[in-house]
XYZ file of C-alpha atoms in Angstrom:
216
model
C 57.170 302.980 98.085
C 55.093 299.653 99.394
C 55.808 300.575 103.271
C 54.509 297.076 104.330
C 56.617 295.168 101.536
C 59.709 297.110 102.519
C 58.975 295.962 106.405
C 58.428 292.593 105.346
C 61.703 292.522 103.464
C 63.321 294.167 106.674
C 62.211 291.607 108.711
C 63.024 288.346 106.573
C 66.424 289.640 105.054
C 67.896 291.394 107.708
C 66.357 290.765 110.866
C 65.631 286.960 111.209
C 68.927 285.964 109.413
C 70.665 287.763 112.204
C 69.446 285.152 114.850
C 66.321 286.970 115.758
C 64.025 284.074 116.098
C 61.211 284.926 118.760
C 58.075 285.554 116.902
C 57.014 287.800 119.423
C 60.012 290.232 118.852
C 59.207 289.672 115.016
C 55.659 290.746 115.254
C 56.381 293.782 117.204
C 58.402 295.021 114.585
C 54.880 294.844 112.726
C 53.333 296.911 115.266
C 55.878 299.298 116.559
C 56.537 301.456 113.057
C 60.002 302.226 112.566
C 59.323 304.808 110.011
C 57.448 307.013 112.255
C 60.476 307.887 114.437
C 62.263 309.361 111.214
C 61.808 312.354 109.403
C 59.773 312.316 105.755
C 63.184 312.568 104.020
C 64.365 309.297 105.662
C 60.980 307.277 106.031
C 61.751 305.396 103.039
C 65.457 304.476 104.237
C 64.186 303.450 107.574
C 64.076 299.674 106.612
C 67.574 299.779 105.312
C 70.494 298.078 106.838
C 72.152 301.009 107.504
C 72.801 303.959 110.255
C 70.725 306.748 109.612
C 72.127 310.113 110.731
C 70.457 311.869 113.590
C 70.104 315.841 114.303
C 72.926 315.775 116.908
C 75.192 314.113 114.470
C 75.278 310.825 115.873
C 73.390 307.848 114.084
C 70.613 305.649 114.765
C 71.154 301.911 115.289
C 70.354 299.471 112.657
C 67.114 297.645 112.496
C 68.834 294.440 113.145
C 70.622 295.492 115.978
C 67.937 297.069 117.571
C 65.872 293.655 116.937
C 68.580 291.518 118.251
C 68.812 293.719 121.507
C 65.234 292.622 122.283
C 65.655 288.987 121.298
C 68.798 288.700 123.786
C 66.981 290.648 126.611
C 63.789 288.481 126.732
C 62.036 291.058 128.546
C 58.863 290.194 130.586
C 55.705 292.318 130.580
C 55.940 293.215 134.397
C 59.761 294.260 134.204
C 61.691 297.667 134.354
C 64.202 298.880 131.809
C 66.896 301.418 132.052
C 68.290 302.703 128.634
C 71.458 304.708 128.246
C 71.026 307.089 125.232
C 67.654 307.966 123.532
C 68.754 308.180 120.017
C 65.290 309.144 118.223
C 63.081 307.172 120.575
C 62.739 303.880 118.399
C 64.633 301.701 120.547
C 63.057 302.925 123.739
C 59.260 302.199 122.243
C 60.411 298.796 121.379
C 61.505 297.941 124.861
C 58.393 299.700 126.017
C 56.086 297.483 124.140
C 57.847 294.595 125.803
C 58.115 296.052 129.257
C 55.909 297.677 131.978
C 58.287 300.920 131.874
C 61.241 302.332 130.525
C 63.562 305.117 131.892
C 66.008 306.662 129.422
C 69.030 308.752 130.235
C 69.930 311.214 127.401
C 72.858 313.918 127.931
C 72.015 315.806 124.479
C 69.231 318.085 124.688
C 68.380 317.864 121.276
C 67.834 314.031 121.231
C 65.888 314.456 124.462
C 63.529 316.490 122.890
C 63.503 314.365 119.657
C 62.674 311.189 121.473
C 60.155 312.812 123.774
C 58.393 314.266 120.505
C 58.461 310.816 118.630
C 57.318 308.634 121.702
C 54.455 311.296 122.328
C 53.398 311.337 118.715
C 53.359 307.266 118.822
C 51.106 307.444 121.921
C 54.068 305.677 123.776
C 52.933 306.553 127.667
C 55.433 304.135 129.687
C 58.386 306.092 129.030
C 60.389 308.664 130.637
C 63.412 310.579 128.927
C 65.330 312.107 131.359
C 68.117 314.717 130.549
C 71.107 313.382 132.319
C 74.691 312.229 131.715
C 74.317 308.510 132.630
C 77.523 308.016 133.723
C 77.495 310.819 136.631
C 73.906 310.821 137.326
C 72.908 309.782 140.694
C 70.424 307.233 139.606
C 69.406 304.950 142.818
C 66.750 303.029 140.915
C 67.101 299.467 140.446
C 66.075 297.489 136.784
C 65.308 294.043 135.598
C 67.183 295.098 132.472
C 69.720 297.985 131.253
C 70.899 299.012 127.907
C 73.696 300.594 127.035
C 72.893 302.056 123.301
C 76.743 302.799 122.858
C 80.095 301.513 122.987
C 82.328 301.384 126.318
C 85.519 299.838 127.378
C 84.193 298.359 130.638
C 80.688 298.475 132.240
C 80.617 300.501 135.232
C 79.880 298.525 138.159
C 77.496 301.105 139.493
C 75.145 299.953 136.671
C 75.577 296.277 137.488
C 74.278 297.215 141.150
C 71.529 298.675 139.776
C 70.208 295.485 138.235
C 67.499 293.604 140.134
C 68.025 289.766 140.949
C 68.055 287.843 137.730
C 68.453 291.203 135.829
C 70.309 291.562 132.564
C 72.330 294.175 131.141
C 73.149 294.601 127.344
C 76.281 296.529 126.599
C 78.809 296.916 123.625
C 82.337 296.335 125.174
C 85.656 296.943 123.892
C 87.754 299.157 121.535
C 86.983 300.244 117.926
C 86.906 299.235 115.172
C 85.045 295.936 116.755
C 83.284 295.505 119.838
C 81.666 292.738 121.773
C 77.794 292.583 122.676
C 78.204 291.261 126.082
C 74.780 290.131 128.247
C 75.562 290.312 131.876
C 73.108 288.808 134.516
C 72.730 289.224 138.092
C 72.717 285.649 139.090
C 72.867 286.009 143.172
C 73.747 288.749 145.572
C 76.695 291.023 143.706
C 77.544 288.079 141.578
C 77.431 288.948 137.561
C 77.904 286.375 134.924
C 78.583 287.529 131.661
C 78.171 286.124 128.040
C 79.588 287.321 124.954
C 77.046 287.274 122.039
C 78.362 288.956 118.900
C 80.729 291.568 117.615
C 79.764 294.722 115.968
C 80.597 298.263 115.642
C 78.738 301.140 117.408
C 79.566 304.522 118.317
C 81.345 305.227 121.772
C 78.557 306.372 124.450
C 78.999 309.738 125.566
C 80.161 310.303 128.713
C 81.844 306.988 129.314
C 85.196 307.047 130.868
C 87.948 305.250 129.247
C 89.969 302.494 131.278
C 93.475 303.709 132.259
C 95.998 301.451 131.068
C 98.808 303.009 132.956
C 100.708 300.887 135.318
C 103.749 301.363 137.492
């Protein structure tokens, strides 16, 4: 298999047509090697438009969805990021390449260890992966960007409060089978504006509380 040809085809046939047009993001996909975050038997599949299985039974995001997250966040080098859900560490590596520091909250010990190992093997030093349930963990830090790498019915207000002024939060909101990718921006004080980006399907975020639809 010609790895670089497969990478080129992934970028040109999957990612660029999905409205990922920032050349810095496209160039990053060449530098941050996606195949290095998958085991040997999956490396040839790392460039396919598919959700590859992870050891805990969950699935990695597709390449185009990972790239679109970076496109929409428009990170700056001095910014800090909170990522909820480690996966195999690749999305954290992409975010870390664009930002100053990334904090990852992951509730699965197996995925936490996998992400830590992959990031270390690829010499990514500006990421901390914390074993914690993001939706009950008392994190008092504030961030310039927050990514929730899983679906949920409603974004917790606590996470919105952790945005710095001008900070962006990207979440996948709604109920299966289709969720809406939303970009929420803290405009001033506690005000948050919301922009719907596109519809997609992602697995539910582990630990996210369902919204009660009961009414008297």
